[in-house]
XYZ file of C-alpha atoms in Angstrom:
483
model
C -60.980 -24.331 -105.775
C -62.344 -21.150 -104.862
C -62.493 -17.953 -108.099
C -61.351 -14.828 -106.775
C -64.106 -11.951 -107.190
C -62.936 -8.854 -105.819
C -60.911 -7.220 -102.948
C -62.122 -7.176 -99.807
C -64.079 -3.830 -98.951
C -64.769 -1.434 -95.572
C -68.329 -1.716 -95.459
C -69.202 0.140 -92.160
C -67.608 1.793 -88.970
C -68.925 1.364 -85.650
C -68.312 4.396 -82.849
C -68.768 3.993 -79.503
C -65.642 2.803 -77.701
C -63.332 5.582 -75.705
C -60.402 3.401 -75.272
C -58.380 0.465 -77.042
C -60.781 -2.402 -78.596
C -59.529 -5.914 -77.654
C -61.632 -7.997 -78.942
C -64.886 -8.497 -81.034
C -67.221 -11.654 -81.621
C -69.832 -11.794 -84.114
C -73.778 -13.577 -82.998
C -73.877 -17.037 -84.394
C -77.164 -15.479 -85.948
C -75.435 -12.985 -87.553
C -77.793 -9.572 -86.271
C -74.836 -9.108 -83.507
C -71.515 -8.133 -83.035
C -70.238 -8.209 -79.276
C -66.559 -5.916 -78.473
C -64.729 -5.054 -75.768
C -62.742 -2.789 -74.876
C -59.968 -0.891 -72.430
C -63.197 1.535 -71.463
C -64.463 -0.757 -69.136
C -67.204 -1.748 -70.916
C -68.526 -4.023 -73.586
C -70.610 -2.956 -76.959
C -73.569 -5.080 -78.480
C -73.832 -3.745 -82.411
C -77.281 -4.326 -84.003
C -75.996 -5.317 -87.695
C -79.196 -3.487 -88.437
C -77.899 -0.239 -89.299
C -81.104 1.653 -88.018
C -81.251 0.022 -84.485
C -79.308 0.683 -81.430
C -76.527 -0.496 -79.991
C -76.070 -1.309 -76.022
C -73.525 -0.578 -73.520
C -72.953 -2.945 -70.682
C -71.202 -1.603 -68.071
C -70.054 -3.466 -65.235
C -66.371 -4.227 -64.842
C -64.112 -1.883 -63.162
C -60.824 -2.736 -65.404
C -59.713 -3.144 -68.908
C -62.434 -5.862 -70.808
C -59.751 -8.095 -72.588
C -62.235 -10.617 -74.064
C -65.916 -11.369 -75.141
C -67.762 -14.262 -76.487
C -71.345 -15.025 -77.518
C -72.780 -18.648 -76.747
C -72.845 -21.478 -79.592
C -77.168 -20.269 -79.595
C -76.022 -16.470 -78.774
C -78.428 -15.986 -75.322
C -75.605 -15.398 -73.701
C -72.491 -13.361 -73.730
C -69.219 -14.130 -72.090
C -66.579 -10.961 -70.979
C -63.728 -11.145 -69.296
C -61.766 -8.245 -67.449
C -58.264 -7.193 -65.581
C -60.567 -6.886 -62.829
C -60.146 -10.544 -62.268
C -63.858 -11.344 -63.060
C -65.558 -13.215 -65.878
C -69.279 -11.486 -66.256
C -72.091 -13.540 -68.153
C -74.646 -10.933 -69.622
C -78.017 -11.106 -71.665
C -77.490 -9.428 -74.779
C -80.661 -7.060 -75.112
C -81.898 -4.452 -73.551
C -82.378 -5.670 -70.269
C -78.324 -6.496 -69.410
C -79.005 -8.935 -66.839
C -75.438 -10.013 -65.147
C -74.031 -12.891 -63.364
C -70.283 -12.377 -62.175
C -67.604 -14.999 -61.602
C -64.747 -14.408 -58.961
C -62.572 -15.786 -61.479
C -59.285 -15.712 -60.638
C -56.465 -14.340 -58.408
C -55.074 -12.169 -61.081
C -55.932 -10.578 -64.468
C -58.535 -12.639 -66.797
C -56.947 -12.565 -70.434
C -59.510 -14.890 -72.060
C -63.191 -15.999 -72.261
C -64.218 -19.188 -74.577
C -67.525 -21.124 -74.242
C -67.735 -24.801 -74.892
C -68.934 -25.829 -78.839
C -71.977 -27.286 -76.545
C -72.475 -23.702 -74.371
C -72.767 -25.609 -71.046
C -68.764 -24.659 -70.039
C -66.762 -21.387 -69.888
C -63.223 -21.800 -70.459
C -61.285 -18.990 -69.029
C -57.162 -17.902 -68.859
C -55.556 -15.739 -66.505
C -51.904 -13.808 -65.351
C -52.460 -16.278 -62.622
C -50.760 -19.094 -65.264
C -54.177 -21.205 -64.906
C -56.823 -21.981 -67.006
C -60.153 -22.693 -65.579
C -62.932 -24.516 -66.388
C -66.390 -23.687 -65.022
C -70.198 -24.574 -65.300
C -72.423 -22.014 -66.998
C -76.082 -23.217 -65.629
C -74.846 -23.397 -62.013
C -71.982 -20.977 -62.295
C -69.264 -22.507 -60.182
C -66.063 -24.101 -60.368
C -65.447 -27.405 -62.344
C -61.245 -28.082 -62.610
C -58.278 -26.005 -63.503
C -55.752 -26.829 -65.477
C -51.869 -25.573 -64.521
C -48.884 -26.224 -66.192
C -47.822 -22.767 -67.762
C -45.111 -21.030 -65.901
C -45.900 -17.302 -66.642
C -49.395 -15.638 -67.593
C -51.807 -17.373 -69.414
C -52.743 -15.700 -72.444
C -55.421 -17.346 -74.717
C -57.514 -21.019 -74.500
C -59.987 -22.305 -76.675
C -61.609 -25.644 -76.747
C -61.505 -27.713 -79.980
C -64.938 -27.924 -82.286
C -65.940 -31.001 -80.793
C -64.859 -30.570 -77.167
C -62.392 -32.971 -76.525
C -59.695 -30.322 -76.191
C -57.999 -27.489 -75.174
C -55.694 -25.681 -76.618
C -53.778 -22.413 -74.700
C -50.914 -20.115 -75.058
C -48.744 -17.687 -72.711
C -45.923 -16.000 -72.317
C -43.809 -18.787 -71.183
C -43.720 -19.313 -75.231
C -45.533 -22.889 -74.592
C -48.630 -23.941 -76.822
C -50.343 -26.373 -74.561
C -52.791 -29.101 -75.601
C -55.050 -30.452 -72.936
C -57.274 -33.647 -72.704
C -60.709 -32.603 -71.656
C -61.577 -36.080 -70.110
C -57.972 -36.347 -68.016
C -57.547 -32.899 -67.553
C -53.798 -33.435 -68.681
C -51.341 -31.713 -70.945
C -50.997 -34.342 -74.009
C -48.854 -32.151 -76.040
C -46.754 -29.007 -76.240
C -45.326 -26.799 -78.667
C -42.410 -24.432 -78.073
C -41.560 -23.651 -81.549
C -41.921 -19.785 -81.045
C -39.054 -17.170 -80.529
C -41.081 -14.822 -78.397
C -44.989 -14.941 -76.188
C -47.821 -16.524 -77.461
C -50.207 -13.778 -78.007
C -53.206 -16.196 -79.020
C -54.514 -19.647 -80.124
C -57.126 -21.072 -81.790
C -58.202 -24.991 -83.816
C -59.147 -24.503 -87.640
C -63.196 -25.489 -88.147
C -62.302 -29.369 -88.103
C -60.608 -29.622 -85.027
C -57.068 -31.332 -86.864
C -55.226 -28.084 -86.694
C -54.241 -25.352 -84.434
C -52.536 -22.002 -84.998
C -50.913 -19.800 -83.048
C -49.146 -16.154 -83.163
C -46.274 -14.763 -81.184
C -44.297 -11.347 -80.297
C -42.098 -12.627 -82.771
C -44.126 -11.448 -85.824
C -44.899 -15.157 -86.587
C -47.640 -17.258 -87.099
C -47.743 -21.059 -86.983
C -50.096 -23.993 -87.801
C -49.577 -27.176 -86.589
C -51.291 -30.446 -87.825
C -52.217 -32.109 -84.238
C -52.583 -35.178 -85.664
C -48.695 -36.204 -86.235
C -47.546 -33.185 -84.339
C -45.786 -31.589 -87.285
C -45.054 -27.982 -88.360
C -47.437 -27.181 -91.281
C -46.993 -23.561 -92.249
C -45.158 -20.461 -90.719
C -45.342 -17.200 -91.689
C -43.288 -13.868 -90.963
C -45.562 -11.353 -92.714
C -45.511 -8.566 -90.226
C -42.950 -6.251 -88.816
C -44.894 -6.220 -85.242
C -46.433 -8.582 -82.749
C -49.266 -10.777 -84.405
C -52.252 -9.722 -81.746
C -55.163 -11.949 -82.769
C -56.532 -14.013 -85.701
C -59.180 -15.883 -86.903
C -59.545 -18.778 -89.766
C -62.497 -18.625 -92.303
C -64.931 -21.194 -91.959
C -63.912 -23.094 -95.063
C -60.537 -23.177 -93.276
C -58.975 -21.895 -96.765
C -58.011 -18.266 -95.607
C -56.638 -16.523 -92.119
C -56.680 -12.645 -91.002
C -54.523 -11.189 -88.686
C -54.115 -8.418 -86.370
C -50.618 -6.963 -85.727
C -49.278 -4.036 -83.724
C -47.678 -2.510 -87.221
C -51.225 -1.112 -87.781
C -51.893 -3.887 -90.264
C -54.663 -6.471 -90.799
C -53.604 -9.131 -93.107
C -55.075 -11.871 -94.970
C -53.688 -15.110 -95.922
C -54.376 -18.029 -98.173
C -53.818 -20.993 -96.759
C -54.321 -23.468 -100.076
C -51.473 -21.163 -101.661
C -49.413 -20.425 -98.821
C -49.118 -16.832 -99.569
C -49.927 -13.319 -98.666
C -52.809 -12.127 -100.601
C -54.246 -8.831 -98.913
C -52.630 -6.052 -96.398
C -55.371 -3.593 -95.177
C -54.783 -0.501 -93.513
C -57.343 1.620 -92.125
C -56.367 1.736 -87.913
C -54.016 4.109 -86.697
C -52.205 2.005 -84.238
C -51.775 -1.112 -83.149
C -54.453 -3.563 -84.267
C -55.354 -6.414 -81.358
C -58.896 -8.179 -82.508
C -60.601 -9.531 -85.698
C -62.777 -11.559 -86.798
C -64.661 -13.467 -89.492
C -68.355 -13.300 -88.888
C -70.238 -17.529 -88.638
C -70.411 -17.309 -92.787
C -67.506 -15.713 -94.035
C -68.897 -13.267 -96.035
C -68.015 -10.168 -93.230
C -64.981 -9.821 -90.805
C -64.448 -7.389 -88.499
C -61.154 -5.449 -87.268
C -60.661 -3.341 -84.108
C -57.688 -1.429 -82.455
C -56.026 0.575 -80.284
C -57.349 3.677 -81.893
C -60.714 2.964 -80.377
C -62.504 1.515 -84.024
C -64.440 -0.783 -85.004
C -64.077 -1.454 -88.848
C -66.133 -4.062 -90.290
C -65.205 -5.332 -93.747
C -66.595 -7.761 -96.871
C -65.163 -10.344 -97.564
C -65.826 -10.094 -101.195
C -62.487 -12.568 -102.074
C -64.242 -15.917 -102.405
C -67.001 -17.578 -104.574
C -67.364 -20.526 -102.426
C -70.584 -21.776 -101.160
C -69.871 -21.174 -97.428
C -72.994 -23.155 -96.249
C -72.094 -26.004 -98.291
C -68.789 -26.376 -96.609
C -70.166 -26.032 -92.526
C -72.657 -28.706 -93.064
C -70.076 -30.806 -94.424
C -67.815 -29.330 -91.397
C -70.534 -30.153 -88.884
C -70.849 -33.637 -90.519
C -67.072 -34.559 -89.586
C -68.104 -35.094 -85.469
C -66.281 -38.473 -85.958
C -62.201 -38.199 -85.277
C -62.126 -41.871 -86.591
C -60.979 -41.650 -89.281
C -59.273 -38.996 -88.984
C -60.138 -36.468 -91.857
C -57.392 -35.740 -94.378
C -56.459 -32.039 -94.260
C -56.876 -31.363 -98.038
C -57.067 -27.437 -97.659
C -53.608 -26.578 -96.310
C -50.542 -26.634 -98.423
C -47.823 -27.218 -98.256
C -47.379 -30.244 -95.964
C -43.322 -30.017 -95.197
C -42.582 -26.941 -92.855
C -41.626 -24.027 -94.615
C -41.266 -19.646 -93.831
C -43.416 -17.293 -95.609
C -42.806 -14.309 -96.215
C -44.393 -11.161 -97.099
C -43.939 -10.890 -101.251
C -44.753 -7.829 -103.312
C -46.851 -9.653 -105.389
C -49.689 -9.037 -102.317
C -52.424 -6.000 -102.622
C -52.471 -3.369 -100.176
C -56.251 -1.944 -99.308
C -56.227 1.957 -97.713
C -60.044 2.814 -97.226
C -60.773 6.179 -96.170
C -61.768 6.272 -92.737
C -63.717 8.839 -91.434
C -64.977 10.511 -88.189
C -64.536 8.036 -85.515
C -65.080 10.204 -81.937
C -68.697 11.222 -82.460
C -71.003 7.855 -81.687
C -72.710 6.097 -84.277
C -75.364 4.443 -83.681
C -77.448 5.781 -81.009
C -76.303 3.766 -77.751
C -78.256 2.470 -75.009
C -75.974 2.113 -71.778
C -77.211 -0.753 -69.623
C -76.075 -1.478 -66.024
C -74.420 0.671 -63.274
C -71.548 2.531 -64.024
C -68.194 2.154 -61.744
C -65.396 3.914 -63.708
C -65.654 6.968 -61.766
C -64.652 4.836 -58.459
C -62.677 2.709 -59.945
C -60.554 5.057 -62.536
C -59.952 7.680 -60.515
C -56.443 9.056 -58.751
C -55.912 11.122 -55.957
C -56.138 13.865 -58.454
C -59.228 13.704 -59.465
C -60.490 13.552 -63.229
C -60.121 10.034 -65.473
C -57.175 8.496 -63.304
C -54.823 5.761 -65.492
C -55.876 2.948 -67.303
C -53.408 0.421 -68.292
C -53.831 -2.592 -70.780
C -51.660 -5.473 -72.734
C -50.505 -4.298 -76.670
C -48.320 -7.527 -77.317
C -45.854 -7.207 -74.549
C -46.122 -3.523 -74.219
C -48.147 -2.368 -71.132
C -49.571 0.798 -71.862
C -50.655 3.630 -69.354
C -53.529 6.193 -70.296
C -54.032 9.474 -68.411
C -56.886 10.842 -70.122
C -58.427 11.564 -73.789
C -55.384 14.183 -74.084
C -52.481 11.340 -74.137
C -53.910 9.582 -76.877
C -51.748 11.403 -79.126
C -48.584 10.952 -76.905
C -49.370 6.715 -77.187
C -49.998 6.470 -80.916
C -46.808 8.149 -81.440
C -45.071 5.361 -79.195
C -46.741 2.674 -81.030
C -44.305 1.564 -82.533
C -41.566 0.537 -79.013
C -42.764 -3.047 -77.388
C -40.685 -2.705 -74.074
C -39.974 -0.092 -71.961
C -37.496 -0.008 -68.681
C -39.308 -0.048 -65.245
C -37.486 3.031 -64.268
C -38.025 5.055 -67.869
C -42.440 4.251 -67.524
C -42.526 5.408 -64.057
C -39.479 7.761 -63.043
C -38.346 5.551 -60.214
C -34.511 4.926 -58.823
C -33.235 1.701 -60.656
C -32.938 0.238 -56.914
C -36.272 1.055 -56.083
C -37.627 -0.491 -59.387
C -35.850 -4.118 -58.982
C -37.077 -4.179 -55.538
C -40.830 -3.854 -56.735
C -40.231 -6.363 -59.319
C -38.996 -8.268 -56.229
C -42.134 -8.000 -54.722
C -43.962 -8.820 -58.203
C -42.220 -12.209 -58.025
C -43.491 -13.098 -54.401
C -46.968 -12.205 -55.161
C -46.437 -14.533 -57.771
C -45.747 -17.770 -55.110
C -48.302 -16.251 -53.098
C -50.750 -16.410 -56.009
C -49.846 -20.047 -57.322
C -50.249 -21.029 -53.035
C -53.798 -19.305 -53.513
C -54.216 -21.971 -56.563
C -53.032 -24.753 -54.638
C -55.637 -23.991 -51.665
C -58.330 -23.418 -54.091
C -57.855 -26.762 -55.649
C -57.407 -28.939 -52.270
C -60.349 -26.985 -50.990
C -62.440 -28.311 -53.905
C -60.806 -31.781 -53.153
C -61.614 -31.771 -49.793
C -65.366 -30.543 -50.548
C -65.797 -33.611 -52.873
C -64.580 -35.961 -50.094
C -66.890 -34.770 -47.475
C -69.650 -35.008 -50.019
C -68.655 -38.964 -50.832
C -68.582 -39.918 -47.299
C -71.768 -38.138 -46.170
C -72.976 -40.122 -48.896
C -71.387 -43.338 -47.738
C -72.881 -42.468 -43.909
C -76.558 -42.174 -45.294
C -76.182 -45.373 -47.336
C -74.983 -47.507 -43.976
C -77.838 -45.892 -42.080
C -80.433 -47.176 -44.654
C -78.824 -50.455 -44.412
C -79.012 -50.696 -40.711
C -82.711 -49.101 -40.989
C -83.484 -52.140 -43.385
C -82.030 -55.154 -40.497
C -84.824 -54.713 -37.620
C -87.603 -54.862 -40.403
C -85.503 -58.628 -42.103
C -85.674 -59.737 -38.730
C -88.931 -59.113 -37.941
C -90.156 -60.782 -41.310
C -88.467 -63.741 -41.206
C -89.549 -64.546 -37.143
C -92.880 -63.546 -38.645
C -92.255 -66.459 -41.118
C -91.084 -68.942 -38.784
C -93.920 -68.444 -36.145
């Protein structure tokens, strides 16, 4: 087992963002660290302290997700615009853009062999497409209400996903079916994600839980209630033995897995918290919020020779046998709770408006179309804290939303003013758009059907007409023969 060194320690800030930060993804490398934000655009961080960091602008709506490749050429975003981009992260920001969806895109997830992009959507699909010739491969649709998070499993084979019809999904690459579901949570799945070996999977809720479930024999492993808001995000260590989380109470917190317990609760973000991250080798992790930081921590917890566990990791390819999940106690289903016995980190956090580093901005700028009302100025932004959707109307209202952090739901008619009869008969509308939107699917995916079709029996017509092409010259041989 693991020796505990020392607590966990803020290590460096990174300023740059204008809006909420929703999610952040470290370069398999490690000289990288991709986030995005509710600005519109996504930041590349040179771990270098001394070099620059780049800007890619592009989307015209809230960024919700970002992803490097397994080799980190490329880098994966996805937006409220309804668009997944694919960008080169350096200085020359070359784009390709997929027309994703019919609604919001909530999550962007390469394949463990970089030649897929997973991708989940408000449109209650998840989508699978093809990253060298960027098109459509399958979707898969079984969710009944937006799609939230999917991630494939370490070797491929799977996919798991989360939404808020409070349904963890698991998915069969090969069949493109649902094999398994999980509906142990009291609220919507806020995200999901498989353990380094592939025999677990995790997710977190609006209910202030977290859960990890062996997929092996389908059985609760652990659940914990260690927050007093919606869990946001989290991400397991790569030795599998620890887990950070990102709640809406402001909080990151980190848990050990081998114990079972709370062992760290670090403040720093003022606000709701919605992305971290442990960088490839454990030794960093990274934070970001609502407040517009990026806080990037040490480990500093754990002895453990990180390198030593990945290769053996990257040695278990092999699901038969099955390996024994020796790192996560207990086995019977239990509730954690937070205990007192847990240490509580408050690092002083400084400046966090003026920009730091120096920050190259790469690609053509839209917000001013796209943002602005018929009043001129910013216009409103709106993104997804949990199951609070939050409206911005400039840097001025910042104040005004950190002081309402701490309400999930508000009333249709309290948000925008409107008569209660006027507000049930937009939500009305909300709920046809939805039919319309799950016809759109439907077309979509007998479209594709029908494409495939076309393409077997042209194939089938050029085959006969070789065949016939290839009688005349038989004949000829053989009278050829005879005479």
């Amino acid at each position: 087992m693991a020796s505990v060194l020392e607590d966990p320690s803020l290590d460096r800030q990174f300023k740059g963002h204008k809006d909420a930060v929703t999610c952040a993804h470290f370069s398999p490398n490690l000289t990288q660290l991709a986030t995005s934000s509710a600005d519109t655009a996504v930041m590349v961080w040179n771990l270098n302290p001394k070099a620059r960091a780049i800007r890619l602008v592009g989307h015209t709506l809230a960024v919700t997700g970002v992803e490097f490749s397994p080799a980190g050429h490329l880098l994966a975003s996805a937006s409220l615009d309804r668009t997944v981009r694919l960008w080169t992260p350096s200085t020359k920001g070359q784009t390709a853009v997929f027309r994703a969806h019919t609604a919001a895109v909530r999550s962007v997830s390469f394949s463990p062999n970089g030649q897929q992009l997973l991708t989940a959507s408000d449109d209650k699909s998840l989508k699978v497409w093809s990253v060298q010739k960027q098109r459509f491969i399958f979707s898969l649709k079984q969710h009944t209400n937006w799609a939230r998070c999917a991630r494939f499993s370490p070797d491929g084979r799977l996919i798991a996903s989360c939404g808020d019809d409070r349904a963890v999904r698991l998915w069969d690459t090969a069949s493109r079916q649902c094999i398994n579901t999980f509906t142990d949570h009291g609220g919507c799945e806020t995200y999901v994600g498989f353990n380094s070996r592939g025999t677990c999977i995790c997710s977190s809720g609006t209910d202030n839980t977290l859960k990890i479930w062996d997929i092996r024999t389908n059985k609760l492993l652990q659940h914990y209630r260690v927050h007093s808001a919606g869990i946001n995000c989290f991400s397991f260590h790569p030795s599998d033995n620890y887990l950070i989380t990102a709640s809406s109470d402001s909080t990151v917190k980190i848990l050990d897995l081998m114990e079972g317990r709370l062992i760290y609760t670090l403040h720093g973000h003022k606000g709701p918290v919605l992305a971290v991250a442990f960088s490839p080798d454990g030794h960093l992790f990274v934070s970001g919020g609502g407040d517009s930081q990026v806080l990037m921590w040490k480990t500093n917890f754990d002895a453990f020779d990180y390198k030593e566990v990945l290769k053996r990791h990257r040695g278990r390819v092999n699901p038969d046998p099955a390996p024994h999940l020796m790192d996560i106690y207990p086995r019977a289903p239990h509730l954690h709770s937070a205990q007192s016995g847990s240490i509580e980190i408050s690092p002083c956090v400084a400046d966090t408006q003026s920009p730091h580093p120096h920050i190259v901005e790469l690609g053509q700028s839209l917000t001013s179309s796209t943002l602005q009302d018929g009043g001129g100025g910013l216009g409103s932004r709106r993104w997804r804290v949990g199951d609070d959707t939050r409206t911005s109307t400039g840097p001025g209202s910042r104040q005004e939303e950190e002081e309402q952090m701490g309400a999930v739901t508000f009333p249709l008619e309290e948000r925008s003013g409107l008569p209660s009869a006027f507000s049930s008969t937009l939500e009305n509308i909300v709920q046809q758009l939805d039919v319309l939107t799950q016809a759109v699917s439907i077309m979509e995916e007998r479209l594709t059907l029908t494409e495939d079709k076309l393409r077997e029996c042209l194939e089938q017509q050029a085959r006969i007409f070789q065949l016939r092409a290839a009688e005349p010259e038989a004949d000829s041989s053989s009278l050829s023969s005879s005479a």
